[in-house]
Coordinates of N, CA and C in Angstrom, one line a residue:
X1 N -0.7 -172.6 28.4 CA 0.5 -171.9 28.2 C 0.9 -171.3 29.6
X2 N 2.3 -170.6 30.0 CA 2.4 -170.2 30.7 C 1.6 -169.0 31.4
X3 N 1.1 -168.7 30.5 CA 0.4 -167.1 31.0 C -1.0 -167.7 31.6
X4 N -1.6 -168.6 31.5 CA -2.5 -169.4 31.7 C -2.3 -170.2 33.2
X5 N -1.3 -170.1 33.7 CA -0.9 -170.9 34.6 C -0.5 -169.8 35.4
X6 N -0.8 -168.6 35.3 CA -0.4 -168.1 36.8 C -2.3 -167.5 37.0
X7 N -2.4 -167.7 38.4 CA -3.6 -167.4 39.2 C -4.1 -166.5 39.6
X8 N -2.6 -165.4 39.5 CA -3.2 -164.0 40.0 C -2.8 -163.0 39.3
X9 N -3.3 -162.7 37.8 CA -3.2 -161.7 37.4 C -3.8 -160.7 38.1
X10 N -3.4 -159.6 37.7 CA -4.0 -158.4 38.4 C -4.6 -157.9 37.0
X11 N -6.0 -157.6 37.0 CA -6.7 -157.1 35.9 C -6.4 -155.3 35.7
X12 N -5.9 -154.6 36.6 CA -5.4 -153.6 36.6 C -4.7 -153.2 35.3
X13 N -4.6 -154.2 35.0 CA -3.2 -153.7 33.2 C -1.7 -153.2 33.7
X14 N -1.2 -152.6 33.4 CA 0.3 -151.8 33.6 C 1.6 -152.3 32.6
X15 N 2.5 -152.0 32.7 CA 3.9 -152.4 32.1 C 3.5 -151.6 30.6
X16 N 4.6 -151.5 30.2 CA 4.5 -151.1 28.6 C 4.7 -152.6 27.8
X17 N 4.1 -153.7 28.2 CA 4.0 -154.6 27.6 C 2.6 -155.1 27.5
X18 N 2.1 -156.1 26.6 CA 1.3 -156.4 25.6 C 0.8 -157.2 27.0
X19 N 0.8 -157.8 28.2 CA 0.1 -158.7 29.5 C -0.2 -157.8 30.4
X20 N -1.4 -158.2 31.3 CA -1.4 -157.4 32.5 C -0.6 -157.5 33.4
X21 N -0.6 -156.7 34.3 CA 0.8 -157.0 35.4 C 0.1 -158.1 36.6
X22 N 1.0 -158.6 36.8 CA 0.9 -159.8 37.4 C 1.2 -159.4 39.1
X23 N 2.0 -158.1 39.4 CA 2.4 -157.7 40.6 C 1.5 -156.6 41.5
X24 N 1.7 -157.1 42.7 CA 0.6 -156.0 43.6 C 1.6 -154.8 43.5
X25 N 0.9 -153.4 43.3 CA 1.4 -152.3 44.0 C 1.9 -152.4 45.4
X26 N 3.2 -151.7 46.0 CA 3.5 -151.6 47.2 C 2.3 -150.6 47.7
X27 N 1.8 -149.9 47.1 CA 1.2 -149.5 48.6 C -0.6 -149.9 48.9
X28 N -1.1 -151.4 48.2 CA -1.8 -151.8 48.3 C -1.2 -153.3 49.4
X29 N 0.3 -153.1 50.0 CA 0.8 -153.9 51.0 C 0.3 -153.7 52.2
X30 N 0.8 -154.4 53.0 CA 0.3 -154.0 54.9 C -0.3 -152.7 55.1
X31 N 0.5 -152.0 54.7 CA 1.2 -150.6 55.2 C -0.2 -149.3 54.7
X32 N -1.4 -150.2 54.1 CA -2.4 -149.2 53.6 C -2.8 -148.6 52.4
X33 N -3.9 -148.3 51.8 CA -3.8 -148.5 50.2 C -3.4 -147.0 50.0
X34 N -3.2 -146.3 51.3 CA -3.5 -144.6 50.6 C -1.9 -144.3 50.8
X35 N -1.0 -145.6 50.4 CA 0.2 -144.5 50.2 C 1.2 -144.1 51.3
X36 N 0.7 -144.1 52.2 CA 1.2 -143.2 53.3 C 2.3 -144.5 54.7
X37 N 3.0 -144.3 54.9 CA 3.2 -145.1 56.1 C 4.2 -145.9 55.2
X38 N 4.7 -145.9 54.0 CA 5.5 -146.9 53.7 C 6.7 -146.9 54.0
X39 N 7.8 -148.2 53.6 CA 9.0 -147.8 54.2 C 9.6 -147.8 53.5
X40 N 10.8 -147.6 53.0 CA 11.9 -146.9 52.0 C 12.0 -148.1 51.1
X41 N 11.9 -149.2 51.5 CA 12.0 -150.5 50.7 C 10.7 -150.6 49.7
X42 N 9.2 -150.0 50.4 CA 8.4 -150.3 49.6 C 8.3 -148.8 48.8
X43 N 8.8 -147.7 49.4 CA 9.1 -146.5 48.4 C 9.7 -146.6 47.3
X44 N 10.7 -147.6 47.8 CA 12.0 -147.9 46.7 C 11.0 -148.7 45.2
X45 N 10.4 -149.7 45.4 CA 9.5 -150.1 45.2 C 8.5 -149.6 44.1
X46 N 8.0 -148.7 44.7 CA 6.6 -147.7 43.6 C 7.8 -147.0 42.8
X47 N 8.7 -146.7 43.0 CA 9.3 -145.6 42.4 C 10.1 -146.4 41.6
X48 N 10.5 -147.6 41.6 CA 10.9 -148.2 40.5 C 9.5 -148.9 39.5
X49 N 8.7 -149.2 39.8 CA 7.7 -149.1 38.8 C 7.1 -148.1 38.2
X50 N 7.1 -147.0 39.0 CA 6.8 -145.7 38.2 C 7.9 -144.9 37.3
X51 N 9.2 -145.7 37.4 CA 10.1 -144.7 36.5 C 9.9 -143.6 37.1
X52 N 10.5 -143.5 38.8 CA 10.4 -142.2 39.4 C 11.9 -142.0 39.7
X53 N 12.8 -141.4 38.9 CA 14.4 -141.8 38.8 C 15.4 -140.8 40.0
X54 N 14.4 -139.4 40.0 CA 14.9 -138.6 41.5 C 14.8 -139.4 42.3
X55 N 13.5 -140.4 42.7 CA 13.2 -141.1 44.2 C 14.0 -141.8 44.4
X56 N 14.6 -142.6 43.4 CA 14.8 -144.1 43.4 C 16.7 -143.5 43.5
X57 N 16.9 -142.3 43.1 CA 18.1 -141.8 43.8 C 18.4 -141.7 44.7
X58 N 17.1 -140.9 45.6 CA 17.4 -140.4 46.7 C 17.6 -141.2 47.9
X59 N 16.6 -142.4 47.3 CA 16.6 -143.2 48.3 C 17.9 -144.4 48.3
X60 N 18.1 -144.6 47.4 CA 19.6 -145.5 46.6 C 20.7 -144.5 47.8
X61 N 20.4 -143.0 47.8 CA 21.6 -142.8 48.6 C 21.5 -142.5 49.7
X62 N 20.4 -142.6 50.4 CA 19.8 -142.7 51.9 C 20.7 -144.1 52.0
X63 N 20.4 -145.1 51.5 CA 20.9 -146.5 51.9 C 21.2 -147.5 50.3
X64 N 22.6 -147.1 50.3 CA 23.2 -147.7 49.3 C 22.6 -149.5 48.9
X65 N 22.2 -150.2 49.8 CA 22.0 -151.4 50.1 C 20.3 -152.0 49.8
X66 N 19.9 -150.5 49.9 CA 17.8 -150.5 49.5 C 17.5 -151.8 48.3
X67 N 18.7 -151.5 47.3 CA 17.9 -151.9 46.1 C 18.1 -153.6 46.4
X68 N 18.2 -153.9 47.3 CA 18.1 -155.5 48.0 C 16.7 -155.4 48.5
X69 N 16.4 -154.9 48.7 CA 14.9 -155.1 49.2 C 14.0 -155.7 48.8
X70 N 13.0 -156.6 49.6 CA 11.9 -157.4 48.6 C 10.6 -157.6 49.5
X71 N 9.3 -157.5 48.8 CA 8.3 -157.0 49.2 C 7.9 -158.5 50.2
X72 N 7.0 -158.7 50.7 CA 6.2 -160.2 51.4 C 6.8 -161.5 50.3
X73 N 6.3 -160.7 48.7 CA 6.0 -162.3 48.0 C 7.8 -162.3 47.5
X74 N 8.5 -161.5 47.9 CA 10.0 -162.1 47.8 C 10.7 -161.2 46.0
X75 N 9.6 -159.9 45.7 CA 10.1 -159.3 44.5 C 11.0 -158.5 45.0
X76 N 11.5 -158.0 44.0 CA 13.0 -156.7 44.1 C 12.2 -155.4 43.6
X77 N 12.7 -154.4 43.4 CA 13.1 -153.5 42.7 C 13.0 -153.4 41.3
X78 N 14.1 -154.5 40.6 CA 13.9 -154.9 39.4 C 12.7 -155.4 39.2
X79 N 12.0 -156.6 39.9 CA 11.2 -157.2 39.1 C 10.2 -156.0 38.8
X80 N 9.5 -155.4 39.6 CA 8.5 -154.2 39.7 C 9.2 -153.2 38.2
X81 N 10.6 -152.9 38.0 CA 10.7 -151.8 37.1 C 10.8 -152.9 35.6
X82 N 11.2 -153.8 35.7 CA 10.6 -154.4 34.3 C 9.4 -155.2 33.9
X83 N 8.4 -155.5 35.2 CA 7.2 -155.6 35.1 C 6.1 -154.2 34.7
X84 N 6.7 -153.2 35.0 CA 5.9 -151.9 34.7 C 7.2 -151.2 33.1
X85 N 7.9 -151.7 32.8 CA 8.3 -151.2 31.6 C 9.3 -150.4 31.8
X86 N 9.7 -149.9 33.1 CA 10.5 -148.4 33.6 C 12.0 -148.7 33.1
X87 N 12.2 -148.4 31.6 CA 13.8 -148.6 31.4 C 15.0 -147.9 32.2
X88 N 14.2 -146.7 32.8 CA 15.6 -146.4 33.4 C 15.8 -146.5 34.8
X89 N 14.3 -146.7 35.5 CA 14.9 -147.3 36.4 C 15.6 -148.6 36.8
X90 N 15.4 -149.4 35.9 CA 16.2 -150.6 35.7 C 17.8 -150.5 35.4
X91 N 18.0 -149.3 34.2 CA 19.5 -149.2 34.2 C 19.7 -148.9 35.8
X92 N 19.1 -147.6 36.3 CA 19.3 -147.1 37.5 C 20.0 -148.4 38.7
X93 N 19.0 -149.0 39.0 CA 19.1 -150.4 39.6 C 20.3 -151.4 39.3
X94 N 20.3 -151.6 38.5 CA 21.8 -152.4 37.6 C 22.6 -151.6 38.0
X95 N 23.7 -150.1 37.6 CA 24.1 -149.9 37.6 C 24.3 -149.9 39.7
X96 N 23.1 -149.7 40.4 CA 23.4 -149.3 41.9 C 24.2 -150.5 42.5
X97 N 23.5 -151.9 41.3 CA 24.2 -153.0 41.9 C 23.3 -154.4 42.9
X98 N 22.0 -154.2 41.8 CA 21.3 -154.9 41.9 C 21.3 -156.3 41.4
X99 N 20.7 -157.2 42.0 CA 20.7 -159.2 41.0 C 20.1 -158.6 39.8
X100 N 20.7 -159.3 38.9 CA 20.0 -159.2 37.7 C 19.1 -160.3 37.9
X101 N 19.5 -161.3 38.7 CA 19.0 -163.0 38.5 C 18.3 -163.4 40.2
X102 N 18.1 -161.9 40.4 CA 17.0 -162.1 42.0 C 15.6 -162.5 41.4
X103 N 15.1 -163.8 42.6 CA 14.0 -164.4 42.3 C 12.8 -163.7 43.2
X104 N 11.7 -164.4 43.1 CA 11.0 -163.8 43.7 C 10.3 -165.2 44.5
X105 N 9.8 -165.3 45.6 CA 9.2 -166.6 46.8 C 9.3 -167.7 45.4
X106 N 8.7 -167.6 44.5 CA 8.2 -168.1 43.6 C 9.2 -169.2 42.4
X107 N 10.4 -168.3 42.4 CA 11.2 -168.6 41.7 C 11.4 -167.5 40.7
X108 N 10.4 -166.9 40.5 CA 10.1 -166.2 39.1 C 11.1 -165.4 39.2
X109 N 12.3 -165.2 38.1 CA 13.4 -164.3 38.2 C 13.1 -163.1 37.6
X110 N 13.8 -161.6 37.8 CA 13.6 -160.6 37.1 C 13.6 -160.9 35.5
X111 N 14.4 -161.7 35.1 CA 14.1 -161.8 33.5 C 13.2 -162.5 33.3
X112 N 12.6 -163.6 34.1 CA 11.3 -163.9 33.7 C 9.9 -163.1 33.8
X113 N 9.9 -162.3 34.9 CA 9.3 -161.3 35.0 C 9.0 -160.2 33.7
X114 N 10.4 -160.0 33.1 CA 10.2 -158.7 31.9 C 9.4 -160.2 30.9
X115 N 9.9 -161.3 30.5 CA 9.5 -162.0 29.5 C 7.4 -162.1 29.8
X116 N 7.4 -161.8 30.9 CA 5.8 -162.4 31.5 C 4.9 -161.0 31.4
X117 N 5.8 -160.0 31.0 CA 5.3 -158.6 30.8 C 5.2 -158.2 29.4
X118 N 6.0 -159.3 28.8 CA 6.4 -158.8 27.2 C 7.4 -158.0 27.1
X119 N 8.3 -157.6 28.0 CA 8.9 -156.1 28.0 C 10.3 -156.5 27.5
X120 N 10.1 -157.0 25.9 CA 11.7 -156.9 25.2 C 12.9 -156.3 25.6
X121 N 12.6 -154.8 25.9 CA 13.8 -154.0 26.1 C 14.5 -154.3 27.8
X122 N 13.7 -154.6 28.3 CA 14.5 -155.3 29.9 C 14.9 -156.4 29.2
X123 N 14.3 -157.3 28.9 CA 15.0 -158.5 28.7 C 16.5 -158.6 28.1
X124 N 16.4 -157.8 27.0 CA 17.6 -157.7 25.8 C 18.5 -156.5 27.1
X125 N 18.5 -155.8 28.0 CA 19.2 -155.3 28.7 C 19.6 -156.3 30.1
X126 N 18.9 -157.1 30.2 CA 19.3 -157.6 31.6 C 20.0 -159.2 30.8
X127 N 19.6 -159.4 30.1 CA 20.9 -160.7 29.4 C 21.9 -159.9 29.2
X128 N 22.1 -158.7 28.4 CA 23.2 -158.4 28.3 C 24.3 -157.8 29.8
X129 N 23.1 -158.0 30.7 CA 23.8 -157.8 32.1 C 24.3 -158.7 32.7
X130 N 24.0 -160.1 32.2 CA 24.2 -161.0 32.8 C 23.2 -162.1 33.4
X131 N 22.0 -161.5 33.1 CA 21.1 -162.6 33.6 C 20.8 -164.0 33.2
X132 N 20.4 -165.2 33.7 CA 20.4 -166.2 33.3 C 19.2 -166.6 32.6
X133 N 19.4 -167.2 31.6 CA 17.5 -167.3 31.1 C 17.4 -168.9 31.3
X134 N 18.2 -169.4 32.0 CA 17.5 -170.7 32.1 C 17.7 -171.6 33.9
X135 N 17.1 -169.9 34.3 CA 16.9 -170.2 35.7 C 15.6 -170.8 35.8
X136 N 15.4 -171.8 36.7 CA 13.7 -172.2 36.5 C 13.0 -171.6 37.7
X137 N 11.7 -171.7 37.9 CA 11.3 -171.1 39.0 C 10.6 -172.4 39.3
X138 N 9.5 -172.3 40.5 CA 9.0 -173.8 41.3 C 8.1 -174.4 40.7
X139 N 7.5 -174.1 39.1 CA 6.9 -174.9 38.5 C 8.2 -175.3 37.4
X140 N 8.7 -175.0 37.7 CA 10.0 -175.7 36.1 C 10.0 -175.1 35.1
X141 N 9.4 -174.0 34.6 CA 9.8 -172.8 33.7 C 10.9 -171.6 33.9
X142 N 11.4 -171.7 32.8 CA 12.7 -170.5 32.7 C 12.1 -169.4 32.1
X143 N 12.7 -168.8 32.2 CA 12.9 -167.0 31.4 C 12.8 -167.8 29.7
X144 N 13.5 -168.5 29.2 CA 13.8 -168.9 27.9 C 12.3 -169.2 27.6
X145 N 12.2 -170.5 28.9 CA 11.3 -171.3 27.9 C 9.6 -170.3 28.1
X146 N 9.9 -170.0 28.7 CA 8.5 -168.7 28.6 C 8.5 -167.7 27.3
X147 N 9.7 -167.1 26.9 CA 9.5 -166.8 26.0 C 9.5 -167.0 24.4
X148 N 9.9 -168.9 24.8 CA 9.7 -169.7 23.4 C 7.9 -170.2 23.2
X149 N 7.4 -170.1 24.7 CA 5.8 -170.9 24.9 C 5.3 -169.8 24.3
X150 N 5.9 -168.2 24.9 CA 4.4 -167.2 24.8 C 5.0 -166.1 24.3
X151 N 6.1 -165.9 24.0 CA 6.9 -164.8 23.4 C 6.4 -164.2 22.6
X152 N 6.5 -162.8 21.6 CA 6.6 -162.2 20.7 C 7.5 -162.7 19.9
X153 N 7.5 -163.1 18.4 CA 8.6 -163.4 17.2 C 10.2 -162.6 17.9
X154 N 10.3 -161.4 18.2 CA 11.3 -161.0 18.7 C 12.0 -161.3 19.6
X155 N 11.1 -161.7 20.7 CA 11.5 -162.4 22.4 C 11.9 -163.6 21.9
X156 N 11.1 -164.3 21.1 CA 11.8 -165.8 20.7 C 13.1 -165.7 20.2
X157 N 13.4 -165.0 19.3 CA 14.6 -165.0 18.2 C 15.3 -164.4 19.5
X158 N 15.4 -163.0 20.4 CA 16.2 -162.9 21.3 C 16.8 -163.9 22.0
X159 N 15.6 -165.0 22.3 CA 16.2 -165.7 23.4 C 16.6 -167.4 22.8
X160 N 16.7 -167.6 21.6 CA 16.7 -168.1 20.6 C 18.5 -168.3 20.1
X161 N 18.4 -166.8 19.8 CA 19.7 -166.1 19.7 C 21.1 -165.9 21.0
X162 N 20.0 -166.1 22.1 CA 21.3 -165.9 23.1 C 21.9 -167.3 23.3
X163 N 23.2 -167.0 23.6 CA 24.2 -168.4 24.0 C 24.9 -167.7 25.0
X164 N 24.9 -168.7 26.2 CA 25.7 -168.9 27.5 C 27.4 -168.6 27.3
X165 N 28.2 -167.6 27.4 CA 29.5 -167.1 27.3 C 30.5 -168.9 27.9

């Protein structure tokens, strides 16, 4: 299955979803494990997976443009706040004017990302944002068909249920 096919889970756990997180912390990046020395893009970063909603302000208004940012392996903002479950920083992000449908090196799109986390409530927010679920990434899986292989009964029927406008 698809969850079987990726190589680097991180055994760490995280997301408010039923999989482990699949994504490195930013500040286990270049920049050192203790935190310190990062730059606004990988601040931007922790603070969207920690559902840190002051940071991810402050820094949104430091540079209107941040929530484009993407780490080495090519994630956003989003992917990190619906891989760790952070609902509002996700509205946050959406609303600043973020891809709903940003990939990551990989292909893996933010809505594939929440479907690879389990994390229903991004999913059902970011289709209703507009995101595509039958974007594929560079092995030839979509957001859809991931959550028809490995879904929850509800992720299936969500994505089951959606039709293209």
């Amino acid at each position: 299955d698809v969850i079987d096919d990726l190589d680097d889970i991180d055994d760490r756990g995280g997301g408010f979803g039923n999989r482990p997180s699949t994504m490195m912390a930013p500040e286990e990046e270049e920049n050192g494990e203790d935190g310190k020395d990062l730059t606004p893009g990988q601040k931007l970063l922790h603070a969207a997976g920690q559902n840190d909603i002051d940071q991810l302000e402050k820094l949104l208004s430091e540079d209107p443009k941040l929530y484009d940012y993407r780490d080495a392996d090519g994630q956003t903002a989003l992917h990190f706040a619906c891989d760790q479950g952070a609902a509002e920083a996700l509205m946050v992000l959406l609303e600043a004017g973020a891809n709903g449908n940003a990939a990551d090196a990989d292909g893996i799109s933010v809505l594939q990302a929440a479907v690879i986390a389990d994390n229903f409530q991004a999913c059902k927010v970011l289709l209703e944002h507009g995101a595509d679920p039958d974007i594929a990434d560079t092995d030839g899986y979509t957001p859809r068909s991931c959550a028809e292989e490995d879904g929850s009964e509800d992720m299936k029927k969500l994505f089951a249920d959606f039709k293209r406008a």
